[in-house]
PDB file of C-alpha atoms in Angstrom:
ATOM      1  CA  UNK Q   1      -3.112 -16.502  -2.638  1.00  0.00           C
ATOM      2  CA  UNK Q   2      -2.860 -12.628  -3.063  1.00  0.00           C
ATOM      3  CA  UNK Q   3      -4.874 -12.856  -6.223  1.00  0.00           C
ATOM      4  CA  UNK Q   4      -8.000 -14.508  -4.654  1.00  0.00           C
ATOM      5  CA  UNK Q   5      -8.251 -11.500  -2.252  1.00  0.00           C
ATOM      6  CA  UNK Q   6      -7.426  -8.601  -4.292  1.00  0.00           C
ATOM      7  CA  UNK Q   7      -9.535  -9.606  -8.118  1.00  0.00           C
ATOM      8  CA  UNK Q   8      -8.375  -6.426  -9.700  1.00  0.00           C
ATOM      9  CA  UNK Q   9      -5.248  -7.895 -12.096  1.00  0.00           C
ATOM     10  CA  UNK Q  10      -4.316  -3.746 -12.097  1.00  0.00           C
ATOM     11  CA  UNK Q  11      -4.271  -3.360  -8.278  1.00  0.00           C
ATOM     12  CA  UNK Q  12      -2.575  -5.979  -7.654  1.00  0.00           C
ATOM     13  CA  UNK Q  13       0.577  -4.838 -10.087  1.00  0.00           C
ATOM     14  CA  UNK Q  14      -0.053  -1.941  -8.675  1.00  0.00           C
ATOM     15  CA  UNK Q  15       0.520  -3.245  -5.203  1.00  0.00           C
ATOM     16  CA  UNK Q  16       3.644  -5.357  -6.209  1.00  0.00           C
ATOM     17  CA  UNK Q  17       4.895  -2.511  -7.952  1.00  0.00           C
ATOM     18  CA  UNK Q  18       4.979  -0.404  -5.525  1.00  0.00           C
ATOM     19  CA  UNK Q  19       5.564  -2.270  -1.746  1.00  0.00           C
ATOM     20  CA  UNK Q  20       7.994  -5.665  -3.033  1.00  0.00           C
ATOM     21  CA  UNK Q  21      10.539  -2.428  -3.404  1.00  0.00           C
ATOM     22  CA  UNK Q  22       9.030   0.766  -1.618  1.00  0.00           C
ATOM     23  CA  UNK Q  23      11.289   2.910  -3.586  1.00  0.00           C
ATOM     24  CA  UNK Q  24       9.804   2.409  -6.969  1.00  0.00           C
ATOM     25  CA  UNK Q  25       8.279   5.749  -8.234  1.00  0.00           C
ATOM     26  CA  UNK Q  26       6.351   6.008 -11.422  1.00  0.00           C
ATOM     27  CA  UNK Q  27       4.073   7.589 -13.569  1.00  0.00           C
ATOM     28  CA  UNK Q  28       0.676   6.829 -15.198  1.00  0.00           C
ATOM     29  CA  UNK Q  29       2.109   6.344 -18.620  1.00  0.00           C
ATOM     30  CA  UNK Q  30       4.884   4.463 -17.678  1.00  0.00           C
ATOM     31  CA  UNK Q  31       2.589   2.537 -15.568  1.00  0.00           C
ATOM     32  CA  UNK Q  32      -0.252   1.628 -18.595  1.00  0.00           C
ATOM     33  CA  UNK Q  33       3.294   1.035 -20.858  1.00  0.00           C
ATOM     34  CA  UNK Q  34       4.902  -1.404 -18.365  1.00  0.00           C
ATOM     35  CA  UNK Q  35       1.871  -3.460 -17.513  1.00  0.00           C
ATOM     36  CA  UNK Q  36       0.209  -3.201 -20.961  1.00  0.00           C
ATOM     37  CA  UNK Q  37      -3.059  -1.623 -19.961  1.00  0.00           C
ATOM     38  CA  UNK Q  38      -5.206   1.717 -20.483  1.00  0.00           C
ATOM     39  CA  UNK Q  39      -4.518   4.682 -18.710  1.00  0.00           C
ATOM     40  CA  UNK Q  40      -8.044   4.790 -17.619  1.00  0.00           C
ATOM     41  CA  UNK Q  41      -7.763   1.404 -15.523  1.00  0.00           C
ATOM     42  CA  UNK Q  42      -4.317   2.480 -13.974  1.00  0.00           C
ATOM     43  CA  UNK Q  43      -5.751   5.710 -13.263  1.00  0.00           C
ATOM     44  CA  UNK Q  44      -8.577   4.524 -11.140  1.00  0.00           C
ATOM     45  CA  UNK Q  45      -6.791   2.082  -9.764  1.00  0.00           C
ATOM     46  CA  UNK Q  46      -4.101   4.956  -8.760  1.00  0.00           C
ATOM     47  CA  UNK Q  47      -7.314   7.124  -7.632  1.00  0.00           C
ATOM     48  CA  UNK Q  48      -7.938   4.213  -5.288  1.00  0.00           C
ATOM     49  CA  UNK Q  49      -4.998   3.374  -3.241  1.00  0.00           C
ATOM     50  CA  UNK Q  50      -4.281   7.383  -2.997  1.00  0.00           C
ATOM     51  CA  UNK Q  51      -7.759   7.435  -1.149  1.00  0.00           C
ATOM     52  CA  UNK Q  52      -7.118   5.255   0.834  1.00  0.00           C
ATOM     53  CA  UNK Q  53      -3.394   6.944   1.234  1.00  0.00           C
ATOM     54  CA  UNK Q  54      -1.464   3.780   0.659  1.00  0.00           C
ATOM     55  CA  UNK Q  55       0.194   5.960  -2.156  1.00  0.00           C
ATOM     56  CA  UNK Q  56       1.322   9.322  -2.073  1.00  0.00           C
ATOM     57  CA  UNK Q  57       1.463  11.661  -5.280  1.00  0.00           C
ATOM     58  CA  UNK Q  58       3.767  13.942  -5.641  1.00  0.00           C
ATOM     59  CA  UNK Q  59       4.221  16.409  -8.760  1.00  0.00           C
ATOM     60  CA  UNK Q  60       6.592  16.819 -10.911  1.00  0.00           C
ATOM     61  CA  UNK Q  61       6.378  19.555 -13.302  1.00  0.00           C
ATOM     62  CA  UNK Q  62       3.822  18.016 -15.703  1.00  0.00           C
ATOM     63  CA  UNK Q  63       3.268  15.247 -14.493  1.00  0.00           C
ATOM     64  CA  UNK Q  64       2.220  12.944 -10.756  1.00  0.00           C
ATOM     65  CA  UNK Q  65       4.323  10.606  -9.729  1.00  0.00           C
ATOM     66  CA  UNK Q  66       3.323   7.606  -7.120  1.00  0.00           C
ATOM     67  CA  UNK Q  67       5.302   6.430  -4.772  1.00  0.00           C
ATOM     68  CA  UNK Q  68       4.308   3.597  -1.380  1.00  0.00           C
ATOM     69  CA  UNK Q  69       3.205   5.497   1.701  1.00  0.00           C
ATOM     70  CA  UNK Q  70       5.861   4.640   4.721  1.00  0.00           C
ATOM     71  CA  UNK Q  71       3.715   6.196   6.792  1.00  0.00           C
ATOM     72  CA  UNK Q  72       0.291   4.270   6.416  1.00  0.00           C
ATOM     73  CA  UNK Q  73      -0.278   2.245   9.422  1.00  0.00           C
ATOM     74  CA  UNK Q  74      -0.566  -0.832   6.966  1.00  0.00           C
ATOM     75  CA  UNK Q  75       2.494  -0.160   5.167  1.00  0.00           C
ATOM     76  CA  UNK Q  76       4.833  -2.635   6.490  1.00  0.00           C
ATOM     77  CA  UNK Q  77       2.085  -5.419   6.344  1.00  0.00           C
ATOM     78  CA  UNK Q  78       1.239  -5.152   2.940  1.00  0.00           C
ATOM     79  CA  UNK Q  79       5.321  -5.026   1.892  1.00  0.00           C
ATOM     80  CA  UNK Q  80       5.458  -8.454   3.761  1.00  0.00           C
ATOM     81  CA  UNK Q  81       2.025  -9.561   2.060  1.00  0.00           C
ATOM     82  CA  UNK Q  82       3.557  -8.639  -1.484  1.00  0.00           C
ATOM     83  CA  UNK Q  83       6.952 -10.271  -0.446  1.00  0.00           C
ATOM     84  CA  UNK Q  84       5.611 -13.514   0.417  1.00  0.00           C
ATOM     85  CA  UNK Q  85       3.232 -13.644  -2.411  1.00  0.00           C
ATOM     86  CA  UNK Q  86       6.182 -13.554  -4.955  1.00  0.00           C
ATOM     87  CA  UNK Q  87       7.918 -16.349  -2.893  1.00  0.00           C
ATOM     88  CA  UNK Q  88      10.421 -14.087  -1.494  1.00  0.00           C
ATOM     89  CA  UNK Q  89      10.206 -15.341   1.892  1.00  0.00           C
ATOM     90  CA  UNK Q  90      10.556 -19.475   0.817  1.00  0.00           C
ATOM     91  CA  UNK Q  91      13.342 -17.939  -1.674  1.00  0.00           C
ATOM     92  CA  UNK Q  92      15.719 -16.208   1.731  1.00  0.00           C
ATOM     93  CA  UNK Q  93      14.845 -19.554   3.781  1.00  0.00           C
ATOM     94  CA  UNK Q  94      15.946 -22.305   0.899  1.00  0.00           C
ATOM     95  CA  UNK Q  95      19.227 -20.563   0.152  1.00  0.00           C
ATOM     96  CA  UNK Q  96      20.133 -20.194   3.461  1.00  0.00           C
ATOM     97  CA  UNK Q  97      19.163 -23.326   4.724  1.00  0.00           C
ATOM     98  CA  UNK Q  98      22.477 -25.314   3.328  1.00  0.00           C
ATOM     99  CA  UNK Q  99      24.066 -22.370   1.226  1.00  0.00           C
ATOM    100  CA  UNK Q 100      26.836 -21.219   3.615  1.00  0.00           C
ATOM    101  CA  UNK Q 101      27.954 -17.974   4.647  1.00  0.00           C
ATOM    102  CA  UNK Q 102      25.735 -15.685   3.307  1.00  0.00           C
ATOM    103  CA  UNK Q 103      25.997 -12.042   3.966  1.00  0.00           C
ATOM    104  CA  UNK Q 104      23.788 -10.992   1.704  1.00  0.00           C
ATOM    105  CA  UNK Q 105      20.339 -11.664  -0.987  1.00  0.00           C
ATOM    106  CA  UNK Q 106      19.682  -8.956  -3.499  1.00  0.00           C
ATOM    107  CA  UNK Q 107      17.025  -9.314  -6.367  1.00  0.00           C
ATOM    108  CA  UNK Q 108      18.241  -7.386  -9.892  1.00  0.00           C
ATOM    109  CA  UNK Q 109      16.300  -7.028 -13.362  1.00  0.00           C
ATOM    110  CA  UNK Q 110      12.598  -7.025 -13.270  1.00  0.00           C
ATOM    111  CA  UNK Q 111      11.767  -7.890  -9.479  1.00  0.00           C
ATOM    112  CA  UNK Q 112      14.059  -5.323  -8.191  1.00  0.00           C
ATOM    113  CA  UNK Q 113      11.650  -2.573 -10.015  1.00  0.00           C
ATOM    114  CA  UNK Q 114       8.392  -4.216  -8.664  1.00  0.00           C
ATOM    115  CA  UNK Q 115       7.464  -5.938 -12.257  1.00  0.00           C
ATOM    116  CA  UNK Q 116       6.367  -9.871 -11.419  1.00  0.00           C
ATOM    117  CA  UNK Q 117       7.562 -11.534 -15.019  1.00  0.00           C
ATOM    118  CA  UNK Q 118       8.527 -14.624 -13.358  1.00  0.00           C
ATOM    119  CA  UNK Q 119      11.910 -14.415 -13.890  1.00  0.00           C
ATOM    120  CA  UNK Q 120      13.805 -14.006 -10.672  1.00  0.00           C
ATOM    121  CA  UNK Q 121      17.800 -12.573 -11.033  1.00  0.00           C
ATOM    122  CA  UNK Q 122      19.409 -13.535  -7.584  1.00  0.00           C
ATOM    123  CA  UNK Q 123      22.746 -12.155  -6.425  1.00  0.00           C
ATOM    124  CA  UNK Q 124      23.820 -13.888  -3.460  1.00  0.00           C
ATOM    125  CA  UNK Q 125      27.286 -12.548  -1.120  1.00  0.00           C
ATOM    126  CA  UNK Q 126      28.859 -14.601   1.250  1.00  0.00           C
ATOM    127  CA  UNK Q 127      31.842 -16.872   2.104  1.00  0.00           C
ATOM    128  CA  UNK Q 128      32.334 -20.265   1.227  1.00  0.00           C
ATOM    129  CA  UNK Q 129      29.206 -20.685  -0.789  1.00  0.00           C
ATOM    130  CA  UNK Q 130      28.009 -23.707  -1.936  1.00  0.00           C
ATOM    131  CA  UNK Q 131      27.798 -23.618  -5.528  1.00  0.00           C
ATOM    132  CA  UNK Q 132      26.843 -27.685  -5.569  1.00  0.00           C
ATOM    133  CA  UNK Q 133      23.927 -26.820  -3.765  1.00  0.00           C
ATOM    134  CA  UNK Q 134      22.909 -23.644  -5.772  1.00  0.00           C
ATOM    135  CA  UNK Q 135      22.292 -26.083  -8.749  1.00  0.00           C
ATOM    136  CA  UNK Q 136      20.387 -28.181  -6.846  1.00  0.00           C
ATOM    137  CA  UNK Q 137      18.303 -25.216  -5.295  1.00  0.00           C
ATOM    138  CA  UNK Q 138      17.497 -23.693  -8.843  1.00  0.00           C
ATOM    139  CA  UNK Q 139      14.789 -26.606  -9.704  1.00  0.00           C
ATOM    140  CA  UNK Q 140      13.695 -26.924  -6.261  1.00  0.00           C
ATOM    141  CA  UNK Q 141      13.199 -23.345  -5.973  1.00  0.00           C
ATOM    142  CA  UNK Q 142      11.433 -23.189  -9.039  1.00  0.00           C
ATOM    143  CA  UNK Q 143       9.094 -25.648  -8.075  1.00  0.00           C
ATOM    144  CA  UNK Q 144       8.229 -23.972  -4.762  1.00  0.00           C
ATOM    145  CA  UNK Q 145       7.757 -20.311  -6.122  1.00  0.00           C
ATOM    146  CA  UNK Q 146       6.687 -21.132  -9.459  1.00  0.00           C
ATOM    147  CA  UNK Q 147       9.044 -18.722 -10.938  1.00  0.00           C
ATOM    148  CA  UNK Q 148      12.543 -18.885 -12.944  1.00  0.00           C
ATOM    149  CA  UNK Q 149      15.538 -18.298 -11.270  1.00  0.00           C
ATOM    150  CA  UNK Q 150      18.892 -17.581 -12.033  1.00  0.00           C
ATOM    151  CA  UNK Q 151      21.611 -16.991  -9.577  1.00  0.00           C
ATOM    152  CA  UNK Q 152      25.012 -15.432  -9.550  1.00  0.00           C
ATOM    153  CA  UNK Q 153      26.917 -15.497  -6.691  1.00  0.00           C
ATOM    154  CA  UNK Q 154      29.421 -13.071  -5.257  1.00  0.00           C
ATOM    155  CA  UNK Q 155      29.503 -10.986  -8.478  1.00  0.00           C
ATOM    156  CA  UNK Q 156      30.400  -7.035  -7.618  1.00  0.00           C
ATOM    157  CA  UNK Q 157      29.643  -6.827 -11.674  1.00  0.00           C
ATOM    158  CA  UNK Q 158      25.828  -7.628 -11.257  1.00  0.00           C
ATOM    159  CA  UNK Q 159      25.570  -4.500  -8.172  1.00  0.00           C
ATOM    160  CA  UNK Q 160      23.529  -1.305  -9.905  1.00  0.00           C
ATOM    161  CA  UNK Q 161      21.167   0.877  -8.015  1.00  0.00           C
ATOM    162  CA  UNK Q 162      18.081  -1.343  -9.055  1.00  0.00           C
ATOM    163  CA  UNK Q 163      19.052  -4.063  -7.013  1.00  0.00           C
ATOM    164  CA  UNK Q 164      16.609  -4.958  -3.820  1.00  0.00           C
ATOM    165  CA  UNK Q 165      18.264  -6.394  -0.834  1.00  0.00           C
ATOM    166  CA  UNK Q 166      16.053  -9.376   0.752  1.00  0.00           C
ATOM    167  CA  UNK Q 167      18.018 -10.679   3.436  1.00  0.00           C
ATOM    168  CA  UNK Q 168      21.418  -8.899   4.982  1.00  0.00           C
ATOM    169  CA  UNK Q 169      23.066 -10.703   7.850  1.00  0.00           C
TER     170      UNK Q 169
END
């Protein structure tokens, strides 16, 4: 869906880089290393969405560091654009259609630092969970988002600072 509005393959990881988790910050090289691509393209592409302030730079010694805009009147729109294009949305509503108790949805690994490898890591909290279910929701899920997922429920092991909460009751 996203794609077919926005052609640019580099905006568009720029865009789920940065607003599926509004606290990733990063750095042109780390950018052109973590998607694969020239410094030139990020760099425009960078150029752009500062224009148009849905990014803000910030400097840091020798080098500029990007980070989303919270204040950009579109800010909150294009989180929830970039949320539902990587099936976040249908991902919340499936698990807690028949799950149980749950308190809480967190994304870890990849996803959790805005990088769409299609490979979700779920954590899901809660009380009285059920794990029948879960296995039954991994296929379906997969199916309806087109991605991988793997879930692990009520594990205080998986918690780190990378982790991006989706749904909190």
């Amino acid at each position: 869906m996203l794609d077919s509005l926005i052609t640019s393959k580099t905006r568009l990881k720029l865009l789920v880089k940065f607003f599926s988790n509004p606290q990733n910050v990063a750095h042109l090289r780390g950018l052109a290393e973590e998607f694969g691509e020239s410094t030139n393209a990020i760099r425009k592409e960078l150029n752009h969405l500062s224009e148009a302030g849905l990014l803000l730079k910030v400097n840091d010694k020798n080098k500029i560091d990007y980070t989303a805009n919270y204040n950009h009147p579109y800010f909150e729109s294009l989180k929830d654009l970039t949320r539902k294009y990587l099936g976040f949305d249908k991902l919340v509503d499936t698990v807690l259609e028949r799950m149980g108790d749950v308190e809480e949805i967190s994304l870890i690994g990849d996803y959790s630092r805005g990088l769409d490898s299609g490979y979700l890591d779920v954590l899901i909290k809660g009380n009285n969970l059920s794990e029948e279910y879960l296995e039954r929701l991994t296929f379906r899920l997969q199916e309806l988002i087109g991605k991988q997922v793997n879930f692990t429920v009520n594990d205080s092991l998986c918690e780190s600072n990378d982790s991006l909460v989706i749904y909190k009751k």
